[in-house]
Amino acid sequence: MFAHIFMNRLRCLLRDKETIFWTFAFPLALSLFFYLALSNIGKGETFQEIDIAVVNDSRYQEDLYFKTALEEASKGEDRLFDLTLATEEEAGKLLENGSIKGYIKAGDQIELVVKESGMYQSIIKSFLDNYSQTFKAVETVLRNDPKKYQEVMESLKDRKNYVKEVPTAGGKPDIVINYFYTLIAMACMYGSFFGMRETSDIQADISPLAARINIAPVHKLKAFLSSICASMLIHLVVMLALLGFIRYVLNIDFGPRTGYVLLTMVIGSITGVFFGAFVSALVKKSEGIKVAVLIGVSMLGSFLAGMMYIDIKYLISMNVPFLSWINPVNLLTDAFYSLYYLDDLSRYALNIGVLSGFATLFCVLTYLILRRRKYAGL
Amino acid sequence: MPVYNLCMRIIRKNIPSLLIYLFVFVGVSIIVSSSSANPQKAVNEFTRKKADIAFISKDDSPLIEGLRNEIGKIANFIDIPDNKGDLQDALFFRRVVYILRVPEGFAQKFIAGEEVFLEKTFVPGSASSAYIDLSVDKYLNTAKFYLEHMDNISQEGLVAYLNDTLSEEATVTVLPARTKTNLSNLAYTYNYMAYSLSSILILGMSAIMMALNDKDLKNRMSCSPISGTKSNLQFFLACLTFSGAAWLVQIIACFILDLENVMTLNTVFFIISSLVFTFCGTALGYLIGSIVKGTEAIPAITNVVVLGSCFLSGVFVPAELLGKSTLKIASFTPAYWFVKANNQIAQLSQFDLSSLKPVFSDIAVIFCFASAFFALSLLIRKTKRYN
């Protein structure tokens, strides 16, 4: 009997194009839009060689130290600047049309001319400050002991880097990835549309189909379980396809722990389906109202998990951590984030633990609402 | 006017779902206008850009205190608890862009000439990281220089030398900025209309079309004493009322939220571009209503069409952050030209023909899209009728 109900239910659900659209095609399309719109966002903060010009006059040509310093900083792979030599007039034009961030005038007091304040302009200034300050340091030392000239000049060449990068075990802090994680989490919660259908189709006072199922000589729990298994199977396949699309077509990194990523998706999917079943059993209103509640909760959850504005997730977790822990979309997003970015699994385990708790709670509550329901008249 | 009244009744029935988009629009507009409450003053004075960093020190020597002060000139120190999870979270969500850790006994070893390093965790390849590195290396290299050449120097004496040396700065001249209009926040609000207005127009128009496409209703209308021309005219009048009202409500919302710029010429051009876009949205709604068969499919198609074009055209994410190929795809949607026109209008300070030409050409493209949508839907309807 299980196989009979399961197979028929499967066929029935696959014909429901609307639910398939919202659970599969919509998140898929949204992931593509995210990819097209957000793939350039991270590049804005990447350092690029700064285009600058220097006024090529006699003062610049005569100031050999400054000339060498500037040329050194504009050479090699890790260079700071892309340097152009120009007359003051040309440099002014280049600055005006935005080809350079600023131009430098050599002299006793080095001058930087810019159009606005900004990160790149500040870096140019830091470089020039550095030069003037080194000059001042040399002056101070030589004033103290003029004989050290040769020694001092030699030591200037020996500049060291004092900052060493500490390698982190997890992935890169790529902010765009979180948008895709919230999207998968939202798609998991959209499994609630399947759950909603299952409870609507088993409560005889809600739909004529449910009334027919209720008079069949099958235990209600058995009928319900067989149907919800079909729903879960479809939703899992749908989620697997979405995950595969995001991972292999859009090339979004999930870290090396594929097994855990799949486990998260399965638990997320189960939570989504049972959430829908629970809401549908609880809200004794029309389908429109139930759908509105489900979409409202999923969208609010997605918003709080950073789907529309990434900073929200961090703000909530810092200021109202309770809200982070009761939001299934955030728990799922955070589980994916932990797998990708953090090396230890304790936070992941906590997220999955709380999420499983939610899934169990929705399941038990749905059962308690649906069981032993008798209808005096329909 | 029975056809007109019928259309109005259908719209009234759909008002709750249409209102959602209006609320989203008003909400976003309020957020955008409140974020522009403190407009940036045009300054002709150079201010250093400050990066947000976490500075964790296990060494409280004067040398490190001096380093902290020096970095403080170019960075804001953000307090983050010193545990791995919190620090990694802060870096991922850009609360800080750089974490600098000073190991225990750093200053002592540094003064003794041992090879020591500060530890950094940062957003790879970021400009702020290059900026902080430059400052730290400058401080420590100057300190090393003094240690090598000044005999018997104490740590306090070293810091005094460093403070004196590092106060030397290059002169920066900021060219006087040309007076340039920048209403980018207002442009963002008008651009957002591409989402809310299109959604409202497509949903409303398709709802009317779905009802009018009903076979029984069509038969009933064709046997009524109202001529085809008259009923068509009433239908178009209803569409005009609906789209005009949808446009007017959002324009009024824009006015209320930005009273300061209502009387500018830029607003006049914003109004023109949004009006042409409304016409285009109505045409698109008419086209979708002519193609789609079931009412369930309408929200699905609306969401994909509207969200897709808005994501690609720079409505949600500013167009300058989008890739070239994305914008090329987007140029096949009217939203792209609407956003382009609005962004240009926001920059307008002179209203001569040469400055207005690009704006008008973008508006003309939107108009062409609208005409194409109308022509296509008329063709589809005609083909359907013959079938």
Tab-separated table of N, CA and C in Angstrom, chain B residues 120-196:
chain	number	residue	atom	x	y	z
B	120	LYS	N	49.303	39.193	10.171
B	120	LYS	CA	48.085	39.827	9.635
B	120	LYS	C	47.159	38.777	9.025
B	121	THR	N	45.867	39.041	9.161
B	121	THR	CA	44.865	38.280	8.438
B	121	THR	C	44.054	39.341	7.711
B	122	PHE	N	43.814	39.155	6.444
B	122	PHE	CA	43.188	40.241	5.691
B	122	PHE	C	42.395	39.712	4.517
B	123	VAL	N	41.657	40.635	3.892
B	123	VAL	CA	40.924	40.271	2.690
B	123	VAL	C	41.951	40.252	1.554
B	124	PRO	N	42.233	39.065	0.975
B	124	PRO	CA	43.337	38.972	0.024
B	124	PRO	C	43.211	39.979	-1.123
B	125	GLY	N	44.333	40.605	-1.430
B	125	GLY	CA	44.399	41.499	-2.582
B	125	GLY	C	43.720	42.839	-2.402
B	126	SER	N	43.250	43.161	-1.167
B	126	SER	CA	42.489	44.404	-1.027
B	126	SER	C	43.413	45.625	-0.940
B	127	ALA	N	42.903	46.772	-1.385
B	127	ALA	CA	43.679	47.999	-1.385
B	127	ALA	C	43.998	48.424	0.052
B	128	SER	N	43.033	48.223	0.971
B	128	SER	CA	43.261	48.656	2.362
B	128	SER	C	44.414	47.885	2.975
B	129	SER	N	44.590	46.642	2.552
B	129	SER	CA	45.674	45.852	3.120
B	129	SER	C	47.028	46.431	2.700
B	130	ALA	N	47.138	46.849	1.431
B	130	ALA	CA	48.384	47.459	0.954
B	130	ALA	C	48.664	48.750	1.735
B	131	TYR	N	47.598	49.452	2.048
B	131	TYR	CA	47.651	50.736	2.750
B	131	TYR	C	48.201	50.556	4.170
B	132	ILE	N	47.668	49.567	4.889
B	132	ILE	CA	48.101	49.326	6.278
B	132	ILE	C	49.540	48.796	6.280
B	133	ASP	N	49.845	47.866	5.352
B	133	ASP	CA	51.200	47.310	5.271
B	133	ASP	C	52.227	48.423	5.119
B	134	LEU	N	51.900	49.376	4.263
B	134	LEU	CA	52.809	50.494	3.976
B	134	LEU	C	53.114	51.266	5.264
B	135	SER	N	52.068	51.499	6.047
B	135	SER	CA	52.225	52.281	7.262
B	135	SER	C	53.036	51.523	8.323
B	136	VAL	N	52.755	50.222	8.489
B	136	VAL	CA	53.458	49.422	9.504
B	136	VAL	C	54.934	49.312	9.136
B	137	ASP	N	55.193	48.991	7.858
B	137	ASP	CA	56.588	48.837	7.416
B	137	ASP	C	57.353	50.149	7.552
B	138	LYS	N	56.683	51.248	7.263
B	138	LYS	CA	57.318	52.556	7.373
B	138	LYS	C	57.749	52.807	8.826
B	139	TYR	N	56.847	52.545	9.754
B	139	TYR	CA	57.124	52.782	11.168
B	139	TYR	C	58.294	51.924	11.645
B	140	LEU	N	58.230	50.638	11.336
B	140	LEU	CA	59.239	49.731	11.870
B	140	LEU	C	60.590	49.908	11.159
B	141	ASN	N	60.562	50.211	9.869
B	141	ASN	CA	61.831	50.443	9.171
B	141	ASN	C	62.518	51.702	9.674
B	142	THR	N	61.722	52.742	9.963
B	142	THR	CA	62.307	53.964	10.521
B	142	THR	C	62.872	53.673	11.909
B	143	ALA	N	62.147	52.867	12.688
B	143	ALA	CA	62.628	52.503	14.031
B	143	ALA	C	63.950	51.746	13.910
B	144	LYS	N	63.998	50.813	12.967
B	144	LYS	CA	65.232	50.025	12.771
B	144	LYS	C	66.391	50.958	12.387
B	145	PHE	N	66.081	51.926	11.526
B	145	PHE	CA	67.084	52.882	11.057
B	145	PHE	C	67.693	53.645	12.240
B	146	TYR	N	66.823	54.127	13.138
B	146	TYR	CA	67.314	54.862	14.307
B	146	TYR	C	68.113	53.946	15.227
B	147	LEU	N	67.637	52.716	15.394
B	147	LEU	CA	68.325	51.780	16.287
B	147	LEU	C	69.739	51.497	15.781
B	148	GLU	N	69.868	51.431	14.455
B	148	GLU	CA	71.177	51.116	13.884
B	148	GLU	C	72.156	52.289	13.994
B	149	HIS	N	71.612	53.513	13.906
B	149	HIS	CA	72.529	54.650	13.785
B	149	HIS	C	72.601	55.564	14.994
B	150	MET	N	71.685	55.424	15.912
B	150	MET	CA	71.764	56.279	17.115
B	150	MET	C	72.243	55.371	18.254
B	151	ASP	N	73.371	55.716	18.813
B	151	ASP	CA	73.916	54.845	19.857
B	151	ASP	C	73.162	55.055	21.176
B	152	ASN	N	73.067	53.973	21.912
B	152	ASN	CA	72.462	53.958	23.253
B	152	ASN	C	71.099	54.657	23.314
B	153	ILE	N	70.262	54.323	22.435
B	153	ILE	CA	68.952	54.980	22.419
B	153	ILE	C	67.951	54.148	23.241
B	154	SER	N	67.195	54.821	24.122
B	154	SER	CA	66.202	54.075	24.926
B	154	SER	C	64.924	53.907	24.102
B	155	GLN	N	64.038	53.037	24.580
B	155	GLN	CA	62.791	52.807	23.825
B	155	GLN	C	61.947	54.080	23.768
B	156	GLU	N	61.921	54.817	24.908
B	156	GLU	CA	61.143	56.061	24.947
B	156	GLU	C	61.745	57.093	23.995
B	157	GLY	N	63.098	57.148	24.016
B	157	GLY	CA	63.800	58.082	23.130
B	157	GLY	C	63.527	57.751	21.674
B	158	LEU	N	63.500	56.470	21.369
B	158	LEU	CA	63.237	56.012	20.003
B	158	LEU	C	61.850	56.468	19.554
B	159	VAL	N	60.881	56.281	20.454
B	159	VAL	CA	59.510	56.658	20.103
B	159	VAL	C	59.411	58.171	19.885
B	160	ALA	N	60.168	58.932	20.700
B	160	ALA	CA	60.150	60.392	20.523
B	160	ALA	C	60.706	60.766	19.151
B	161	TYR	N	61.805	60.138	18.766
B	161	TYR	CA	62.375	60.374	17.436
B	161	TYR	C	61.365	60.031	16.345
B	162	LEU	N	60.731	58.856	16.540
B	162	LEU	CA	59.766	58.379	15.526
B	162	LEU	C	58.606	59.357	15.380
B	163	ASN	N	58.091	59.833	16.532
B	163	ASN	CA	56.958	60.771	16.481
B	163	ASN	C	57.337	62.026	15.719
B	164	ASP	N	58.561	62.493	16.008
B	164	ASP	CA	59.012	63.714	15.352
B	164	ASP	C	59.164	63.482	13.837
B	165	THR	N	59.810	62.372	13.480
B	165	THR	CA	60.056	62.088	12.063
B	165	THR	C	58.752	61.868	11.306
B	166	LEU	N	57.856	61.086	11.901
B	166	LEU	CA	56.654	60.684	11.161
B	166	LEU	C	55.585	61.786	11.109
B	167	SER	N	55.896	62.923	11.769
B	167	SER	CA	54.929	64.022	11.669
B	167	SER	C	55.139	64.789	10.367
B	168	GLU	N	56.274	64.511	9.718
B	168	GLU	CA	56.579	65.144	8.429
B	168	GLU	C	55.618	64.595	7.357
B	169	GLU	N	54.947	65.499	6.652
B	169	GLU	CA	53.992	64.999	5.652
B	169	GLU	C	54.115	65.741	4.336
B	170	ALA	N	53.777	65.074	3.259
B	170	ALA	CA	53.793	65.719	1.936
B	170	ALA	C	52.579	66.644	1.815
B	171	THR	N	52.725	67.672	0.999
B	171	THR	CA	51.607	68.610	0.815
B	171	THR	C	50.642	68.015	-0.214
B	172	VAL	N	49.365	68.128	0.093
B	172	VAL	CA	48.374	67.643	-0.873
B	172	VAL	C	47.467	68.786	-1.285
B	173	THR	N	47.324	68.977	-2.589
B	173	THR	CA	46.406	69.994	-3.085
B	173	THR	C	45.217	69.278	-3.714
B	174	VAL	N	44.037	69.694	-3.313
B	174	VAL	CA	42.846	69.118	-3.945
B	174	VAL	C	42.307	70.149	-4.919
B	175	LEU	N	42.227	69.752	-6.186
B	175	LEU	CA	41.735	70.701	-7.187
B	175	LEU	C	40.298	71.084	-6.873
B	176	PRO	N	39.953	72.358	-7.033
B	176	PRO	CA	38.563	72.745	-6.755
B	176	PRO	C	37.616	71.978	-7.669
B	177	ALA	N	36.622	71.348	-7.059
B	177	ALA	CA	35.693	70.531	-7.856
B	177	ALA	C	34.755	71.433	-8.636
B	178	ARG	N	34.491	71.012	-9.882
B	178	ARG	CA	33.528	71.775	-10.673
B	178	ARG	C	32.134	71.534	-10.123
B	179	THR	N	31.303	72.556	-10.142
B	179	THR	CA	29.959	72.337	-9.617
B	179	THR	C	29.253	71.311	-10.509
B	180	LYS	N	28.910	70.225	-9.888
B	180	LYS	CA	28.338	69.127	-10.663
B	180	LYS	C	27.121	68.619	-9.906
B	181	THR	N	26.029	68.451	-10.599
B	181	THR	CA	24.836	67.953	-9.923
B	181	THR	C	25.026	66.461	-9.696
B	182	ASN	N	24.704	65.998	-8.518
B	182	ASN	CA	24.706	64.561	-8.311
B	182	ASN	C	23.497	64.147	-7.494
B	183	LEU	N	22.508	63.663	-8.208
B	183	LEU	CA	21.285	63.233	-7.529
B	183	LEU	C	21.221	61.719	-7.568
B	184	SER	N	22.359	61.047	-7.281
B	184	SER	CA	22.389	59.596	-7.469
B	184	SER	C	21.380	58.873	-6.573
B	185	ASN	N	21.119	59.422	-5.370
B	185	ASN	CA	20.128	58.770	-4.508
B	185	ASN	C	18.729	58.860	-5.107
B	186	LEU	N	18.449	60.035	-5.687
B	186	LEU	CA	17.140	60.213	-6.311
B	186	LEU	C	17.033	59.287	-7.533
B	187	ALA	N	18.143	59.173	-8.275
B	187	ALA	CA	18.155	58.280	-9.435
B	187	ALA	C	17.908	56.847	-8.984
B	188	TYR	N	18.487	56.453	-7.820
B	188	TYR	CA	18.282	55.090	-7.322
B	188	TYR	C	16.795	54.846	-7.048
B	189	THR	N	16.125	55.849	-6.451
B	189	THR	CA	14.705	55.714	-6.159
B	189	THR	C	13.915	55.547	-7.462
B	190	TYR	N	14.216	56.395	-8.454
B	190	TYR	CA	13.492	56.280	-9.728
B	190	TYR	C	13.827	54.964	-10.412
B	191	ASN	N	15.110	54.545	-10.334
B	191	ASN	CA	15.482	53.262	-10.931
B	191	ASN	C	14.690	52.120	-10.306
B	192	TYR	N	14.465	52.222	-8.973
B	192	TYR	CA	13.753	51.154	-8.271
B	192	TYR	C	12.320	50.990	-8.771
B	193	MET	N	11.825	52.091	-9.390
B	193	MET	CA	10.484	52.030	-9.982
B	193	MET	C	10.419	50.949	-11.055
B	194	ALA	N	11.567	50.693	-11.694
B	194	ALA	CA	11.591	49.666	-12.740
B	194	ALA	C	11.108	48.340	-12.166
B	195	TYR	N	11.380	48.112	-10.858
B	195	TYR	CA	10.919	46.872	-10.228
B	195	TYR	C	9.453	46.962	-9.815
B	196	SER	N	9.149	47.973	-8.998
B	196	SER	CA	7.790	48.033	-8.441
B	196	SER	C	6.759	48.352	-9.511
